[in-house]
Short mmCIF file of N, CA, C and O in Angstrom, two decimals:
data_model
loop_
_atom_site.label_atom_id
_atom_site.label_comp_id
_atom_site.label_asym_id
_atom_site.label_seq_id
_atom_site.Cartn_x
_atom_site.Cartn_y
_atom_site.Cartn_z
N TYR A 1 0.84 -1.17 0.00
CA TYR A 1 0.00 0.00 0.00
C TYR A 1 0.88 1.24 0.00
O TYR A 1 1.77 1.36 0.85
N SER A 2 0.65 2.15 -0.90
CA SER A 2 1.47 3.35 -0.97
C SER A 2 0.97 4.44 -0.03
O SER A 2 1.72 5.35 0.31
N LYS A 3 -0.27 4.35 0.41
CA LYS A 3 -0.84 5.39 1.28
C LYS A 3 -1.32 4.81 2.61
O LYS A 3 -2.23 5.35 3.22
N GLY A 4 -0.73 3.72 3.04
CA GLY A 4 -1.15 3.08 4.28
C GLY A 4 -2.24 2.06 4.04
O GLY A 4 -2.89 2.06 2.99
N ILE A 5 -2.44 1.22 5.02
CA ILE A 5 -3.46 0.17 4.91
C ILE A 5 -4.84 0.81 5.08
O ILE A 5 -5.07 1.52 6.06
N PRO A 6 -5.77 0.54 4.17
CA PRO A 6 -7.14 1.03 4.36
C PRO A 6 -7.72 0.46 5.66
O PRO A 6 -7.37 -0.64 6.08
N ALA A 7 -8.60 1.22 6.30
CA ALA A 7 -9.14 0.83 7.60
C ALA A 7 -9.75 -0.57 7.59
O ALA A 7 -9.52 -1.36 8.51
N TYR A 8 -10.51 -0.91 6.55
CA TYR A 8 -11.14 -2.23 6.52
C TYR A 8 -10.10 -3.35 6.42
O TYR A 8 -10.30 -4.43 6.95
N LYS A 9 -8.99 -3.10 5.75
CA LYS A 9 -7.91 -4.10 5.67
C LYS A 9 -7.10 -4.13 6.95
O LYS A 9 -6.60 -5.18 7.36
N LYS A 10 -6.94 -2.99 7.61
CA LYS A 10 -6.16 -2.92 8.85
C LYS A 10 -6.74 -3.86 9.89
O LYS A 10 -6.00 -4.55 10.59
N ARG A 11 -8.04 -3.92 10.00
CA ARG A 11 -8.67 -4.84 10.96
C ARG A 11 -8.30 -6.28 10.65
O ARG A 11 -8.01 -7.06 11.54
N LEU A 12 -8.30 -6.64 9.35
CA LEU A 12 -7.92 -8.00 8.97
C LEU A 12 -6.45 -8.28 9.29
O LEU A 12 -6.11 -9.34 9.80
N PHE A 13 -5.57 -7.31 9.00
CA PHE A 13 -4.15 -7.48 9.29
C PHE A 13 -3.92 -7.62 10.79
O PHE A 13 -3.13 -8.45 11.22
N ASP A 14 -4.63 -6.81 11.60
CA ASP A 14 -4.49 -6.90 13.05
C ASP A 14 -4.93 -8.28 13.54
O ASP A 14 -4.27 -8.88 14.38
N LYS A 15 -6.04 -8.77 13.01
CA LYS A 15 -6.54 -10.09 13.38
C LYS A 15 -5.54 -11.18 12.96
O LYS A 15 -5.21 -12.07 13.73
N LEU A 16 -5.06 -11.08 11.74
CA LEU A 16 -4.11 -12.06 11.22
C LEU A 16 -2.79 -12.05 11.99
O LEU A 16 -2.18 -13.09 12.21
N SER A 17 -2.36 -10.87 12.42
CA SER A 17 -1.07 -10.78 13.11
C SER A 17 -1.09 -11.47 14.47
O SER A 17 -0.03 -11.75 15.03
N VAL A 18 -2.27 -11.78 14.99
CA VAL A 18 -2.36 -12.54 16.25
C VAL A 18 -1.93 -13.98 16.04
O VAL A 18 -1.31 -14.59 16.91
N ILE A 19 -2.20 -14.53 14.84
CA ILE A 19 -1.89 -15.94 14.60
C ILE A 19 -0.70 -16.13 13.66
O ILE A 19 -0.19 -17.23 13.53
N ARG A 20 -0.25 -15.06 13.00
CA ARG A 20 0.89 -15.15 12.07
C ARG A 20 1.82 -13.97 12.28
O ARG A 20 1.38 -12.88 12.57
N LYS A 21 3.10 -14.21 12.04
CA LYS A 21 4.07 -13.12 12.05
C LYS A 21 3.97 -12.40 10.71
O LYS A 21 4.09 -13.02 9.66
N ILE A 22 3.72 -11.11 10.74
CA ILE A 22 3.61 -10.31 9.52
C ILE A 22 4.79 -9.36 9.47
O ILE A 22 5.03 -8.59 10.40
N ASP A 23 5.54 -9.43 8.39
CA ASP A 23 6.65 -8.53 8.14
C ASP A 23 6.24 -7.53 7.06
O ASP A 23 5.26 -7.74 6.36
N ASN A 24 7.01 -6.47 6.93
CA ASN A 24 6.75 -5.53 5.84
C ASN A 24 8.04 -4.88 5.40
O ASN A 24 9.01 -4.85 6.15
N TYR A 25 8.04 -4.43 4.18
CA TYR A 25 9.17 -3.68 3.63
C TYR A 25 8.61 -2.71 2.59
O TYR A 25 7.50 -2.87 2.09
N THR A 26 9.39 -1.70 2.28
CA THR A 26 9.01 -0.75 1.25
C THR A 26 9.79 -1.09 -0.01
O THR A 26 11.03 -1.17 0.02
N ASP A 27 9.07 -1.30 -1.11
CA ASP A 27 9.75 -1.67 -2.36
C ASP A 27 10.35 -0.44 -3.03
O ASP A 27 10.23 0.69 -2.53
N GLU A 28 10.98 -0.66 -4.17
CA GLU A 28 11.67 0.43 -4.87
C GLU A 28 10.73 1.51 -5.40
O GLU A 28 11.16 2.60 -5.74
N GLU A 29 9.43 1.24 -5.43
CA GLU A 29 8.45 2.22 -5.89
C GLU A 29 7.76 2.94 -4.73
O GLU A 29 6.81 3.69 -4.93
N GLY A 30 8.20 2.66 -3.50
CA GLY A 30 7.63 3.31 -2.33
C GLY A 30 6.38 2.66 -1.79
O GLY A 30 5.70 3.22 -0.93
N VAL A 31 6.07 1.46 -2.26
CA VAL A 31 4.87 0.75 -1.81
C VAL A 31 5.26 -0.16 -0.64
O VAL A 31 6.25 -0.90 -0.73
N VAL A 32 4.50 -0.11 0.43
CA VAL A 32 4.74 -0.98 1.56
C VAL A 32 4.12 -2.34 1.26
O VAL A 32 2.92 -2.43 0.96
N VAL A 33 4.95 -3.37 1.32
CA VAL A 33 4.53 -4.74 1.02
C VAL A 33 4.52 -5.52 2.33
O VAL A 33 5.48 -5.48 3.10
N TYR A 34 3.42 -6.22 2.60
CA TYR A 34 3.29 -7.02 3.81
C TYR A 34 3.44 -8.49 3.45
O TYR A 34 2.87 -8.95 2.46
N THR A 35 4.20 -9.22 4.25
CA THR A 35 4.46 -10.63 3.98
C THR A 35 4.25 -11.46 5.23
O THR A 35 4.35 -10.97 6.35
N THR A 36 3.98 -12.74 5.01
CA THR A 36 3.94 -13.70 6.09
C THR A 36 4.44 -15.02 5.55
O THR A 36 4.24 -15.35 4.39
N GLY A 37 5.17 -15.73 6.36
CA GLY A 37 5.71 -17.02 5.93
C GLY A 37 7.05 -16.87 5.24
O GLY A 37 7.30 -15.89 4.56
N ASN A 38 7.89 -17.84 5.47
CA ASN A 38 9.20 -17.91 4.82
C ASN A 38 9.37 -19.37 4.43
O ASN A 38 9.99 -20.14 5.15
N LEU A 39 8.76 -19.72 3.32
CA LEU A 39 8.65 -21.12 2.93
C LEU A 39 9.68 -21.47 1.86
O LEU A 39 10.18 -20.59 1.16
N THR A 40 9.97 -22.74 1.74
CA THR A 40 11.04 -23.17 0.83
C THR A 40 10.56 -23.98 -0.36
O THR A 40 11.38 -24.45 -1.13
N ASN A 41 9.23 -24.16 -0.49
CA ASN A 41 8.74 -24.87 -1.67
C ASN A 41 7.35 -24.35 -2.06
O ASN A 41 6.63 -23.78 -1.24
N MET A 42 7.03 -24.55 -3.32
CA MET A 42 5.79 -24.00 -3.87
C MET A 42 4.54 -24.65 -3.26
O MET A 42 3.53 -23.98 -3.08
N GLU A 43 4.62 -25.92 -2.94
CA GLU A 43 3.45 -26.60 -2.36
C GLU A 43 3.06 -25.94 -1.04
O GLU A 43 1.89 -25.63 -0.81
N ASP A 44 4.04 -25.71 -0.17
CA ASP A 44 3.76 -25.05 1.11
C ASP A 44 3.31 -23.61 0.90
O ASP A 44 2.44 -23.11 1.61
N ALA A 45 3.90 -22.94 -0.09
CA ALA A 45 3.52 -21.55 -0.38
C ALA A 45 2.06 -21.48 -0.84
O ALA A 45 1.32 -20.58 -0.44
N GLU A 46 1.64 -22.42 -1.68
CA GLU A 46 0.24 -22.47 -2.14
C GLU A 46 -0.70 -22.69 -0.96
O GLU A 46 -1.75 -22.05 -0.86
N LYS A 47 -0.33 -23.61 -0.06
CA LYS A 47 -1.16 -23.87 1.12
C LYS A 47 -1.28 -22.62 1.98
O LYS A 47 -2.37 -22.27 2.43
N MET A 48 -0.15 -21.93 2.20
CA MET A 48 -0.16 -20.70 3.01
C MET A 48 -1.02 -19.64 2.35
O MET A 48 -1.82 -18.99 3.00
N LYS A 49 -0.88 -19.46 1.04
CA LYS A 49 -1.68 -18.47 0.31
C LYS A 49 -3.16 -18.76 0.50
O LYS A 49 -3.95 -17.86 0.80
N ASN A 50 -3.56 -20.01 0.35
CA ASN A 50 -4.96 -20.38 0.50
C ASN A 50 -5.46 -20.16 1.92
O ASN A 50 -6.58 -19.68 2.12
N GLN A 51 -4.63 -20.46 2.92
CA GLN A 51 -5.01 -20.22 4.31
C GLN A 51 -5.21 -18.73 4.58
O GLN A 51 -6.20 -18.32 5.20
N VAL A 52 -4.28 -17.91 4.10
CA VAL A 52 -4.37 -16.47 4.31
C VAL A 52 -5.60 -15.91 3.60
O VAL A 52 -6.30 -15.05 4.15
N ARG A 53 -5.90 -16.41 2.42
CA ARG A 53 -7.11 -15.97 1.73
C ARG A 53 -8.36 -16.34 2.51
O ARG A 53 -9.30 -15.55 2.61
N GLN A 54 -8.38 -17.55 3.08
CA GLN A 54 -9.52 -17.97 3.89
C GLN A 54 -9.65 -17.12 5.15
O GLN A 54 -10.75 -16.94 5.68
N GLU A 55 -8.54 -16.58 5.61
CA GLU A 55 -8.56 -15.72 6.81
C GLU A 55 -8.96 -14.29 6.48
O GLU A 55 -9.01 -13.44 7.36
N GLY A 56 -9.25 -14.00 5.20
CA GLY A 56 -9.81 -12.71 4.85
C GLY A 56 -8.97 -11.83 3.93
O GLY A 56 -9.45 -10.81 3.46
N ILE A 57 -7.73 -12.19 3.66
CA ILE A 57 -6.89 -11.40 2.78
C ILE A 57 -7.03 -12.00 1.37
O ILE A 57 -6.26 -12.85 0.95
N LYS A 58 -8.07 -11.57 0.67
CA LYS A 58 -8.46 -12.19 -0.60
C LYS A 58 -7.45 -11.97 -1.72
O LYS A 58 -7.42 -12.72 -2.68
N ASP A 59 -6.60 -10.95 -1.61
CA ASP A 59 -5.63 -10.68 -2.67
C ASP A 59 -4.23 -11.20 -2.34
O ASP A 59 -3.24 -10.78 -2.94
N ALA A 60 -4.14 -12.14 -1.39
CA ALA A 60 -2.84 -12.72 -1.04
C ALA A 60 -2.24 -13.42 -2.26
O ALA A 60 -2.94 -14.06 -3.03
N THR A 61 -0.93 -13.26 -2.43
CA THR A 61 -0.23 -13.88 -3.54
C THR A 61 1.09 -14.48 -3.05
O THR A 61 1.54 -14.17 -1.94
N ILE A 62 1.69 -15.30 -3.87
CA ILE A 62 3.01 -15.86 -3.58
C ILE A 62 4.04 -14.94 -4.22
O ILE A 62 3.93 -14.61 -5.40
N VAL A 63 5.02 -14.55 -3.42
CA VAL A 63 6.08 -13.67 -3.92
C VAL A 63 7.42 -14.36 -3.63
O VAL A 63 7.90 -14.34 -2.51
N PRO A 64 8.00 -14.99 -4.64
CA PRO A 64 9.24 -15.74 -4.42
C PRO A 64 10.49 -14.86 -4.43
O PRO A 64 10.55 -13.87 -5.18
N TYR A 65 11.44 -15.25 -3.60
CA TYR A 65 12.74 -14.60 -3.55
C TYR A 65 13.81 -15.67 -3.67
O TYR A 65 13.64 -16.79 -3.20
N PHE A 66 14.93 -15.31 -4.27
CA PHE A 66 16.08 -16.20 -4.38
C PHE A 66 17.33 -15.37 -4.14
O PHE A 66 17.54 -14.37 -4.82
N GLN A 67 18.09 -15.78 -3.15
CA GLN A 67 19.31 -15.08 -2.77
C GLN A 67 19.06 -13.59 -2.54
O GLN A 67 19.80 -12.73 -2.98
N GLY A 68 17.94 -13.31 -1.85
CA GLY A 68 17.60 -11.94 -1.48
C GLY A 68 16.98 -11.09 -2.56
O GLY A 68 16.66 -9.93 -2.33
N LYS A 69 16.74 -11.64 -3.74
CA LYS A 69 16.15 -10.89 -4.84
C LYS A 69 14.81 -11.49 -5.23
O LYS A 69 14.66 -12.71 -5.28
N ARG A 70 13.86 -10.60 -5.53
CA ARG A 70 12.55 -11.06 -5.97
C ARG A 70 12.67 -11.67 -7.36
O ARG A 70 13.34 -11.13 -8.24
N ILE A 71 12.02 -12.83 -7.54
CA ILE A 71 12.03 -13.51 -8.83
C ILE A 71 10.59 -13.83 -9.23
O ILE A 71 9.68 -13.67 -8.43
N THR A 72 10.40 -14.30 -10.44
CA THR A 72 9.06 -14.66 -10.90
C THR A 72 8.69 -16.05 -10.37
O THR A 72 9.56 -16.84 -9.98
N LEU A 73 7.41 -16.34 -10.41
CA LEU A 73 6.96 -17.68 -10.03
C LEU A 73 7.56 -18.74 -10.93
O LEU A 73 7.94 -19.83 -10.48
N GLU A 74 7.68 -18.41 -12.22
CA GLU A 74 8.26 -19.35 -13.17
C GLU A 74 9.72 -19.66 -12.81
O GLU A 74 10.15 -20.81 -12.85
N GLN A 75 10.46 -18.62 -12.45
CA GLN A 75 11.85 -18.83 -12.05
C GLN A 75 11.93 -19.68 -10.78
O GLN A 75 12.77 -20.57 -10.68
N ALA A 76 11.04 -19.42 -9.84
CA ALA A 76 11.02 -20.19 -8.60
C ALA A 76 10.73 -21.66 -8.88
O ALA A 76 11.34 -22.55 -8.29
N GLU A 77 9.79 -21.92 -9.77
CA GLU A 77 9.45 -23.30 -10.12
C GLU A 77 10.62 -23.99 -10.80
O GLU A 77 10.89 -25.17 -10.56
N GLU A 78 11.35 -23.26 -11.65
CA GLU A 78 12.54 -23.84 -12.29
C GLU A 78 13.62 -24.17 -11.26
O GLU A 78 14.23 -25.23 -11.31
N ILE A 79 13.84 -23.26 -10.34
CA ILE A 79 14.84 -23.49 -9.29
C ILE A 79 14.44 -24.68 -8.44
O ILE A 79 15.26 -25.55 -8.15
N GLU A 80 13.17 -24.73 -8.05
CA GLU A 80 12.69 -25.82 -7.22
C GLU A 80 12.83 -27.18 -7.92
O GLU A 80 13.17 -28.18 -7.32
N SER A 81 12.60 -27.18 -9.23
CA SER A 81 12.68 -28.45 -9.97
C SER A 81 14.10 -28.81 -10.34
O SER A 81 14.36 -29.90 -10.87
N GLY A 82 15.05 -27.89 -10.10
CA GLY A 82 16.46 -28.17 -10.42
C GLY A 82 16.82 -27.80 -11.83
O GLY A 82 17.91 -28.11 -12.29
N ASN A 83 15.92 -27.11 -12.54
CA ASN A 83 16.19 -26.74 -13.93
C ASN A 83 16.62 -25.28 -14.06
O ASN A 83 16.52 -24.70 -15.12
N ASP A 84 17.12 -24.69 -12.96
CA ASP A 84 17.54 -23.29 -13.05
C ASP A 84 18.77 -23.15 -13.93
O ASP A 84 19.60 -24.03 -14.03
N LYS A 85 18.83 -22.03 -14.59
CA LYS A 85 19.93 -21.80 -15.53
C LYS A 85 20.99 -20.93 -14.92
O LYS A 85 20.80 -20.11 -14.15
#
């Protein structure tokens, strides 16, 4: 969110933060990104995404990182399968 969390979402984040650790960072465009989970495979990431969506964050997505850099889902799947270049 570039202008802070909207009030209706803030209540969901506050509720979610009771059961999950929520981290945040500001990306290169000045948008605050909120994250939860630090998973090492796509299957677990999909499960986490679905759980978070069921908990009310309907726009939850998987955001993969490799060696500290954000990568695409396709790149993450290649790395996970051992076909990284």
